[in-house]
mmCIF file of C-alpha atoms and ligand atoms in Angstrom:
data_model
loop_
_atom_site.group_PDB
_atom_site.id
_atom_site.type_symbol
_atom_site.label_atom_id
_atom_site.label_comp_id
_atom_site.label_asym_id
_atom_site.label_seq_id
_atom_site.Cartn_x
_atom_site.Cartn_y
_atom_site.Cartn_z
ATOM 1 C CA MET A 1 -14.851 28.469 95.199
ATOM 2 C CA ASN A 2 -15.874 31.122 92.671
ATOM 3 C CA ASP A 3 -15.383 30.663 88.937
ATOM 4 C CA LYS A 4 -12.336 32.949 88.741
ATOM 5 C CA LYS A 5 -10.557 31.122 91.565
ATOM 6 C CA ARG A 6 -11.344 27.806 89.920
ATOM 7 C CA LEU A 7 -10.016 28.993 86.553
ATOM 8 C CA GLU A 8 -6.862 30.377 88.199
ATOM 9 C CA LYS A 9 -6.300 26.957 89.755
ATOM 10 C CA MET A 10 -6.488 25.579 86.208
ATOM 11 C CA GLY A 11 -3.735 27.979 85.067
ATOM 12 C CA TYR A 12 -5.755 30.966 83.815
ATOM 13 C CA ARG A 13 -4.466 34.433 84.642
ATOM 14 C CA PHE A 14 -6.800 37.386 84.319
ATOM 15 C CA GLY A 15 -5.780 40.826 83.123
ATOM 16 C CA GLY A 16 -7.280 44.343 83.248
ATOM 17 C CA LYS A 17 -9.376 46.181 85.853
ATOM 18 C CA ASN A 18 -12.557 44.262 85.054
ATOM 19 C CA LYS A 19 -10.816 40.907 84.698
ATOM 20 C CA HIS A 20 -12.830 39.625 81.724
ATOM 21 C CA ALA A 21 -9.711 38.794 79.669
ATOM 22 C CA ALA A 22 -7.317 35.961 80.442
ATOM 23 C CA VAL A 23 -4.254 34.036 79.291
ATOM 24 C CA LYS A 24 -3.326 30.379 79.818
ATOM 25 C CA ILE A 25 -0.100 28.689 78.720
ATOM 26 C CA CYS A 26 -0.853 26.306 75.841
ATOM 27 C CA GLU A 27 0.367 22.728 76.265
ATOM 28 C CA TRP A 28 2.190 23.066 72.948
ATOM 29 C CA THR A 29 4.088 26.119 74.220
ATOM 30 C CA ARG A 30 5.301 23.934 77.085
ATOM 31 C CA GLU A 31 6.167 21.039 74.768
ATOM 32 C CA SER A 32 8.091 23.349 72.462
ATOM 33 C CA LEU A 33 10.110 24.816 75.374
ATOM 34 C CA ARG A 34 10.932 21.269 76.437
ATOM 35 C CA GLY A 35 11.976 20.429 72.860
ATOM 36 C CA LYS A 36 9.210 17.799 72.617
ATOM 37 C CA GLY A 37 7.383 19.075 69.552
ATOM 38 C CA VAL A 38 5.327 21.986 68.248
ATOM 39 C CA CYS A 39 1.666 22.572 67.471
ATOM 40 C CA TYR A 40 0.222 21.840 64.038
ATOM 41 C CA LYS A 41 -0.142 25.578 63.384
ATOM 42 C CA GLU A 42 3.624 25.940 63.588
ATOM 43 C CA LYS A 43 3.937 23.032 61.154
ATOM 44 C CA PHE A 44 1.259 24.318 58.721
ATOM 45 C CA TYR A 45 1.551 28.121 59.015
ATOM 46 C CA GLY A 46 5.002 28.813 60.487
ATOM 47 C CA ILE A 47 4.002 30.552 63.722
ATOM 48 C CA LYS A 48 6.174 29.722 66.767
ATOM 49 C CA SER A 49 4.415 27.701 69.492
ATOM 50 C CA HIS A 50 6.937 28.850 72.141
ATOM 51 C CA ARG A 51 6.183 32.511 71.385
ATOM 52 C CA CYS A 52 2.385 32.119 71.359
ATOM 53 C CA LEU A 53 0.064 33.952 73.752
ATOM 54 C CA GLN A 54 -3.139 31.893 74.113
ATOM 55 C CA MET A 55 -5.726 34.416 75.288
ATOM 56 C CA ALA A 56 -9.373 35.398 75.382
ATOM 57 C CA PRO A 57 -10.750 38.968 75.616
ATOM 58 C CA GLY A 58 -13.978 37.659 77.221
ATOM 59 C CA VAL A 59 -13.627 34.328 79.032
ATOM 60 C CA ASN A 60 -17.252 34.237 80.200
ATOM 61 C CA SER A 61 -18.879 35.463 76.997
ATOM 62 C CA CYS A 62 -20.139 32.841 74.552
ATOM 63 C CA ASN A 63 -23.458 32.305 72.789
ATOM 64 C CA HIS A 64 -22.906 28.605 72.136
ATOM 65 C CA LYS A 65 -22.788 25.566 74.421
ATOM 66 C CA CYS A 66 -20.872 23.232 72.121
ATOM 67 C CA ALA A 67 -20.873 19.598 73.241
ATOM 68 C CA PHE A 68 -17.204 19.282 72.195
ATOM 69 C CA CYS A 69 -15.970 22.362 74.097
ATOM 70 C CA TRP A 70 -13.172 21.574 76.608
ATOM 71 C CA ARG A 71 -14.106 24.665 78.678
ATOM 72 C CA ASP A 72 -16.708 24.926 81.391
ATOM 73 C CA ILE A 73 -19.737 26.087 79.370
ATOM 74 C CA ASN A 74 -21.852 26.601 82.484
ATOM 75 C CA ILE A 75 -20.152 29.918 83.256
ATOM 76 C CA THR A 76 -20.778 31.705 79.944
ATOM 77 C CA ASN A 77 -23.239 34.469 79.039
ATOM 78 C CA PRO A 78 -24.563 34.843 75.462
ATOM 79 C CA LYS A 79 -24.158 38.619 75.608
ATOM 80 C CA TRP A 80 -21.292 40.855 76.701
ATOM 81 C CA ASN A 81 -21.854 41.668 80.357
ATOM 82 C CA GLY A 82 -20.330 44.577 82.229
ATOM 83 C CA PRO A 83 -17.616 47.184 81.737
ATOM 84 C CA ILE A 84 -14.975 46.819 79.003
ATOM 85 C CA ASP A 85 -11.198 46.905 79.460
ATOM 86 C CA GLU A 86 -9.074 48.630 76.832
ATOM 87 C CA PRO A 87 -7.105 46.412 74.404
ATOM 88 C CA GLU A 88 -3.751 47.941 75.416
ATOM 89 C CA VAL A 89 -4.370 47.256 79.109
ATOM 90 C CA ILE A 90 -5.385 43.678 78.313
ATOM 91 C CA LEU A 91 -2.493 42.848 75.990
ATOM 92 C CA ASN A 92 0.188 44.369 78.237
ATOM 93 C CA LYS A 93 -1.164 42.669 81.344
ATOM 94 C CA LEU A 94 -1.545 39.249 79.713
ATOM 95 C CA ILE A 95 1.993 39.349 78.294
ATOM 96 C CA GLU A 96 3.231 40.163 81.795
ATOM 97 C CA GLU A 97 1.231 37.250 83.249
ATOM 98 C CA GLN A 98 2.555 34.887 80.554
ATOM 99 C CA ARG A 99 6.132 35.803 81.445
ATOM 100 C CA LYS A 100 5.429 35.065 85.110
ATOM 101 C CA LEU A 101 3.784 31.721 84.241
ATOM 102 C CA LEU A 102 6.787 30.692 82.120
ATOM 103 C CA MET A 103 9.379 31.569 84.795
ATOM 104 C CA GLY A 104 9.249 28.018 86.137
ATOM 105 C CA PHE A 105 10.902 26.761 82.946
ATOM 106 C CA LYS A 106 14.081 28.708 83.785
ATOM 107 C CA GLY A 107 15.117 26.176 86.452
ATOM 108 C CA PHE A 108 14.284 23.140 84.365
ATOM 109 C CA ASP A 109 17.367 21.489 82.788
ATOM 110 C CA LYS A 110 15.434 20.237 79.758
ATOM 111 C CA THR A 111 14.324 23.746 78.786
ATOM 112 C CA ASP A 112 15.649 25.095 75.497
ATOM 113 C CA MET A 113 17.049 28.365 76.897
ATOM 114 C CA LYS A 114 17.213 30.081 73.495
ATOM 115 C CA LYS A 115 13.483 29.425 73.084
ATOM 116 C CA PHE A 116 12.891 30.464 76.691
ATOM 117 C CA LYS A 117 14.438 33.885 76.015
ATOM 118 C CA GLU A 118 12.347 34.256 72.847
ATOM 119 C CA ALA A 119 9.208 33.171 74.732
ATOM 120 C CA MET A 120 9.559 36.261 76.931
ATOM 121 C CA GLU A 121 8.630 38.250 73.806
ATOM 122 C CA PRO A 122 5.457 36.629 72.436
ATOM 123 C CA ASN A 123 4.958 37.413 68.722
ATOM 124 C CA GLN A 124 1.838 35.312 68.072
ATOM 125 C CA VAL A 125 -1.548 35.814 69.718
ATOM 126 C CA ALA A 126 -4.067 32.970 69.578
ATOM 127 C CA ILE A 127 -7.424 34.665 70.312
ATOM 128 C CA SER A 128 -9.024 31.301 71.039
ATOM 129 C CA LEU A 129 -8.604 30.462 74.732
ATOM 130 C CA ALA A 130 -12.287 30.608 75.691
ATOM 131 C CA GLY A 131 -15.571 32.321 74.856
ATOM 132 C CA GLU A 132 -16.592 33.963 71.587
ATOM 133 C CA PRO A 133 -14.087 36.805 70.880
ATOM 134 C CA CYS A 134 -16.451 38.629 68.517
ATOM 135 C CA LEU A 135 -18.574 39.490 71.571
ATOM 136 C CA TYR A 136 -15.741 41.733 72.833
ATOM 137 C CA PRO A 137 -16.837 45.199 71.623
ATOM 138 C CA LYS A 138 -13.243 46.446 71.173
ATOM 139 C CA LEU A 139 -12.025 43.505 69.107
ATOM 140 C CA PRO A 140 -11.107 45.630 66.029
ATOM 141 C CA GLU A 141 -8.927 47.828 68.240
ATOM 142 C CA LEU A 142 -7.293 44.772 69.817
ATOM 143 C CA VAL A 143 -6.479 43.348 66.381
ATOM 144 C CA ASP A 144 -5.080 46.721 65.252
ATOM 145 C CA LEU A 145 -2.866 46.844 68.337
ATOM 146 C CA ILE A 146 -1.510 43.345 67.675
ATOM 147 C CA ASN A 147 -0.878 44.206 64.014
ATOM 148 C CA ASN A 148 0.860 47.465 64.966
ATOM 149 C CA ARG A 149 3.194 45.533 67.272
ATOM 150 C CA LYS A 150 4.128 43.314 64.314
ATOM 151 C CA MET A 151 2.656 40.279 66.071
ATOM 152 C CA THR A 152 0.481 37.724 64.288
ATOM 153 C CA SER A 153 -3.074 37.048 65.448
ATOM 154 C CA PHE A 154 -5.087 33.884 64.924
ATOM 155 C CA LEU A 155 -8.705 34.832 65.587
ATOM 156 C CA VAL A 156 -11.068 31.868 66.085
ATOM 157 C CA THR A 157 -14.795 32.650 65.885
ATOM 158 C CA ASN A 158 -17.924 30.489 65.896
ATOM 159 C CA GLY A 159 -19.240 32.756 63.122
ATOM 160 C CA THR A 160 -22.463 33.838 64.833
ATOM 161 C CA ILE A 161 -21.670 37.590 64.852
ATOM 162 C CA PRO A 162 -21.306 38.580 61.175
ATOM 163 C CA GLU A 163 -21.632 42.272 62.012
ATOM 164 C CA MET A 164 -18.344 42.092 63.952
ATOM 165 C CA VAL A 165 -16.667 40.077 61.188
ATOM 166 C CA LYS A 166 -17.822 42.749 58.750
ATOM 167 C CA LYS A 167 -16.136 45.414 60.931
ATOM 168 C CA LEU A 168 -12.921 43.356 60.920
ATOM 169 C CA GLU A 169 -12.612 43.665 57.138
ATOM 170 C CA LYS A 170 -10.846 46.964 57.861
ATOM 171 C CA HIS A 171 -8.958 45.541 60.875
ATOM 172 C CA GLN A 172 -7.829 42.201 59.524
ATOM 173 C CA PRO A 173 -6.372 39.581 61.865
ATOM 174 C CA TYR A 174 -3.349 37.751 60.442
ATOM 175 C CA GLN A 175 -5.481 34.612 60.132
ATOM 176 C CA LEU A 176 -9.250 34.298 60.549
ATOM 177 C CA TYR A 177 -10.720 30.961 61.619
ATOM 178 C CA VAL A 178 -14.399 30.096 61.484
ATOM 179 C CA THR A 179 -15.476 26.900 63.214
ATOM 180 C CA LEU A 180 -18.044 25.026 61.097
ATOM 181 C CA ALA A 181 -19.377 22.448 63.534
ATOM 182 C CA ALA A 182 -22.121 20.901 61.402
ATOM 183 C CA PRO A 183 -23.106 20.145 57.761
ATOM 184 C CA ASN A 184 -26.659 21.533 58.297
ATOM 185 C CA GLU A 185 -28.858 23.485 60.715
ATOM 186 C CA GLU A 186 -30.413 20.468 62.438
ATOM 187 C CA ILE A 187 -27.042 18.973 63.397
ATOM 188 C CA TYR A 188 -25.736 22.466 64.269
ATOM 189 C CA LYS A 189 -28.473 22.893 66.905
ATOM 190 C CA LYS A 190 -27.703 19.453 68.365
ATOM 191 C CA THR A 191 -23.930 20.005 68.410
ATOM 192 C CA CYS A 192 -23.598 23.671 69.409
ATOM 193 C CA GLY A 193 -26.643 24.299 71.627
ATOM 194 C CA PRO A 194 -26.959 27.898 70.366
ATOM 195 C CA MET A 195 -28.322 30.414 72.929
ATOM 196 C CA ILE A 196 -29.293 32.801 70.128
ATOM 197 C CA LYS A 197 -31.882 32.830 67.347
ATOM 198 C CA ASN A 198 -30.862 32.222 63.693
ATOM 199 C CA GLY A 199 -27.372 31.048 64.626
ATOM 200 C CA TRP A 200 -27.025 28.955 61.472
ATOM 201 C CA LYS A 201 -28.106 31.834 59.192
ATOM 202 C CA LYS A 202 -25.570 34.092 60.923
ATOM 203 C CA ILE A 203 -22.765 31.574 60.406
ATOM 204 C CA MET A 204 -23.628 31.337 56.702
ATOM 205 C CA LYS A 205 -23.531 35.161 56.571
ATOM 206 C CA THR A 206 -20.076 35.182 58.167
ATOM 207 C CA LEU A 207 -18.851 32.535 55.704
ATOM 208 C CA SER A 208 -20.036 34.742 52.826
ATOM 209 C CA LEU A 209 -17.633 37.456 54.074
ATOM 210 C CA LEU A 210 -14.495 35.303 54.042
ATOM 211 C CA LYS A 211 -13.497 36.257 50.499
ATOM 212 C CA LYS A 212 -12.710 39.758 51.833
ATOM 213 C CA PHE A 213 -9.977 38.397 54.135
ATOM 214 C CA LYS A 214 -6.426 37.397 53.167
ATOM 215 C CA ARG A 215 -5.838 34.270 55.269
ATOM 216 C CA THR A 216 -8.921 32.280 56.156
ATOM 217 C CA VAL A 217 -9.561 28.828 57.583
ATOM 218 C CA ILE A 218 -12.760 26.870 58.006
ATOM 219 C CA ARG A 219 -12.164 24.379 60.790
ATOM 220 C CA LEU A 220 -14.352 21.310 61.064
ATOM 221 C CA THR A 221 -14.305 20.062 64.652
ATOM 222 C CA LEU A 222 -15.433 16.491 64.075
ATOM 223 C CA CYS A 223 -17.141 14.272 66.660
ATOM 224 C CA LYS A 224 -18.032 10.658 65.825
ATOM 225 C CA ASN A 225 -21.738 9.811 66.161
ATOM 226 C CA LEU A 226 -22.586 13.520 66.196
ATOM 227 C CA ASN A 227 -21.419 15.824 63.367
ATOM 228 C CA MET A 228 -18.883 13.683 61.494
ATOM 229 C CA ILE A 229 -21.359 12.875 58.702
ATOM 230 C CA ASN A 230 -22.486 14.190 55.267
ATOM 231 C CA PRO A 231 -19.078 15.308 53.958
ATOM 232 C CA GLU A 232 -20.765 16.328 50.689
ATOM 233 C CA GLU A 233 -22.889 18.858 52.610
ATOM 234 C CA TYR A 234 -19.793 20.296 54.323
ATOM 235 C CA ALA A 235 -18.064 20.438 50.928
ATOM 236 C CA LYS A 236 -20.941 22.420 49.404
ATOM 237 C CA ILE A 237 -20.749 25.076 52.149
ATOM 238 C CA ILE A 238 -16.944 25.229 51.904
ATOM 239 C CA GLU A 239 -16.963 25.546 48.100
ATOM 240 C CA LYS A 240 -19.333 28.530 48.380
ATOM 241 C CA ALA A 241 -17.309 30.258 51.137
ATOM 242 C CA LYS A 242 -13.918 29.669 49.456
ATOM 243 C CA PRO A 243 -11.596 29.819 52.486
ATOM 244 C CA LYS A 244 -7.836 29.574 51.838
ATOM 245 C CA TRP A 245 -7.584 26.450 54.015
ATOM 246 C CA ILE A 246 -9.753 23.780 55.574
ATOM 247 C CA GLU A 247 -8.795 21.926 58.730
ATOM 248 C CA CYS A 248 -10.463 18.592 59.435
ATOM 249 C CA LYS A 249 -9.767 18.318 63.145
ATOM 250 C CA ALA A 250 -10.763 15.527 65.522
ATOM 251 C CA TYR A 251 -12.726 16.335 68.656
ATOM 252 C CA MET A 252 -10.383 15.607 71.577
ATOM 253 C CA SER A 253 -11.842 14.088 74.760
ATOM 254 C CA ILE A 254 -10.302 16.619 77.164
ATOM 255 C CA GLY A 255 -11.389 19.016 79.911
ATOM 256 C CA TYR A 256 -15.084 19.471 80.614
ATOM 257 C CA SER A 257 -16.092 17.850 77.318
ATOM 258 C CA ARG A 258 -15.403 14.428 78.830
ATOM 259 C CA ASP A 259 -18.615 14.696 80.864
ATOM 260 C CA ARG A 260 -20.615 15.591 77.734
ATOM 261 C CA LEU A 261 -19.020 13.358 75.055
ATOM 262 C CA GLY A 262 -15.890 11.348 75.928
ATOM 263 C CA PRO A 263 -13.553 8.920 74.067
ATOM 264 C CA ALA A 264 -16.343 7.224 72.077
ATOM 265 C CA TYR A 265 -16.832 10.487 70.146
ATOM 266 C CA MET A 266 -13.133 11.009 69.449
ATOM 267 C CA PRO A 267 -12.135 10.018 65.876
ATOM 268 C CA THR A 268 -8.789 8.384 65.204
ATOM 269 C CA HIS A 269 -6.321 10.095 62.892
ATOM 270 C CA GLU A 270 -7.093 7.455 60.232
ATOM 271 C CA GLU A 271 -10.820 8.285 60.449
ATOM 272 C CA ILE A 272 -10.049 12.004 60.088
ATOM 273 C CA LYS A 273 -7.894 11.287 57.026
ATOM 274 C CA LYS A 274 -10.727 9.241 55.518
ATOM 275 C CA PHE A 275 -13.235 12.078 56.129
ATOM 276 C CA ALA A 276 -10.811 14.624 54.631
ATOM 277 C CA LYS A 277 -10.552 12.446 51.533
ATOM 278 C CA GLU A 278 -14.354 12.642 51.215
ATOM 279 C CA ILE A 279 -14.178 16.455 51.433
ATOM 280 C CA GLU A 280 -11.468 16.350 48.759
ATOM 281 C CA LYS A 281 -13.695 14.129 46.567
ATOM 282 C CA HIS A 282 -16.664 16.545 46.798
ATOM 283 C CA SER A 283 -14.775 19.847 46.449
ATOM 284 C CA SER A 284 -11.924 21.599 44.648
ATOM 285 C CA TYR A 285 -9.745 21.353 47.775
ATOM 286 C CA LYS A 286 -6.697 19.058 48.007
ATOM 287 C CA ILE A 287 -5.079 17.481 51.056
ATOM 288 C CA VAL A 288 -1.683 19.143 51.664
ATOM 289 C CA GLY A 289 -0.728 18.141 55.190
ATOM 290 C CA ASP A 290 -1.598 16.382 58.421
ATOM 291 C CA GLN A 291 -0.379 16.009 61.983
ATOM 292 C CA LYS A 292 -1.108 12.813 63.897
ATOM 293 C CA ALA A 293 -0.623 14.200 67.434
ATOM 294 C CA SER A 294 -3.493 16.660 66.927
ATOM 295 C CA ARG A 295 -5.473 14.362 64.587
ATOM 296 C CA VAL A 296 -5.796 17.086 61.947
ATOM 297 C CA VAL A 297 -5.655 17.181 58.136
ATOM 298 C CA LEU A 298 -5.093 20.362 56.107
ATOM 299 C CA LEU A 299 -6.640 21.019 52.707
ATOM 300 C CA THR A 300 -6.216 23.977 50.379
ATOM 301 C CA ALA A 301 -7.630 25.028 46.992
HETATM 302 S S1 SF4 B 401 -1.344 28.402 68.003
HETATM 303 FE FE1 SF4 B 401 -2.808 27.362 69.348
HETATM 304 S S2 SF4 B 401 -1.998 25.292 69.604
HETATM 305 FE FE2 SF4 B 401 -0.320 26.573 68.794
HETATM 306 S S3 SF4 B 401 0.796 27.242 70.580
HETATM 307 FE FE3 SF4 B 401 -0.741 28.821 70.095
HETATM 308 S S4 SF4 B 401 -2.561 28.308 71.342
HETATM 309 FE FE4 SF4 B 401 -1.220 26.521 71.258
#
């Protein structure tokens, strides 16, 4: 079975002539429609989980092979390969696919029908489904399109393409996330398996650009026995970059990551809270929130 067929079986739906972009219903969108809870981003930042479009402009394009990644990292290329679909084509097609995917909720008696109607009009785009979005050459145009449609965009990048982040200064996503997956270069190489040279230097360059953006988050994806160490080193990098928020987030043993890491690397919520307290101790950031279900703690300056 080819990769696309396999991903479609897992719930991905591709959009555009060249089929490099895709959408997949987030588990929290489902939970919200069932009235069983919302994602921590709704709790912390006020977006609506039931109106969120979880998408990727380039599913197969990533220059990292992170040990904690829940996706299949064997299908990714470190460079953008092939023709490029236009942002408008992608966004329209993926919204259409999301509506089709959500249709099943209509016949389900536990569905909150008011939310179901609202879900047909997504107003939040999580550009975080798979791959490294900064490899998509038309990312600034995609962000502009989302902004022009009065939708919010959460762009999650691994930080290794500062030249694209620089371009985005004039095309700002609603919220820019940079994943900081290590306190230093040695642990970065072990954790992220970069397929590029100078990955760490590039991430530091991206972090130096954050002050130019309105809403910024540095997310620490923490794995026990791997990168959940040296909080003082993390704090030093964070203090220099000055993001608006920090998320200390537990690695979750899900998807393909189970073959690489597994439950032994998954911190408990208590362990995440303890690590966040260490970040608080070594920086000017204060803990302002947490959510147990996602094992995440939020800090702000
Ligand atoms: S913001 Fe993220 S976790 Fe929340 S509903 Fe969207 S994709 Fe899911």
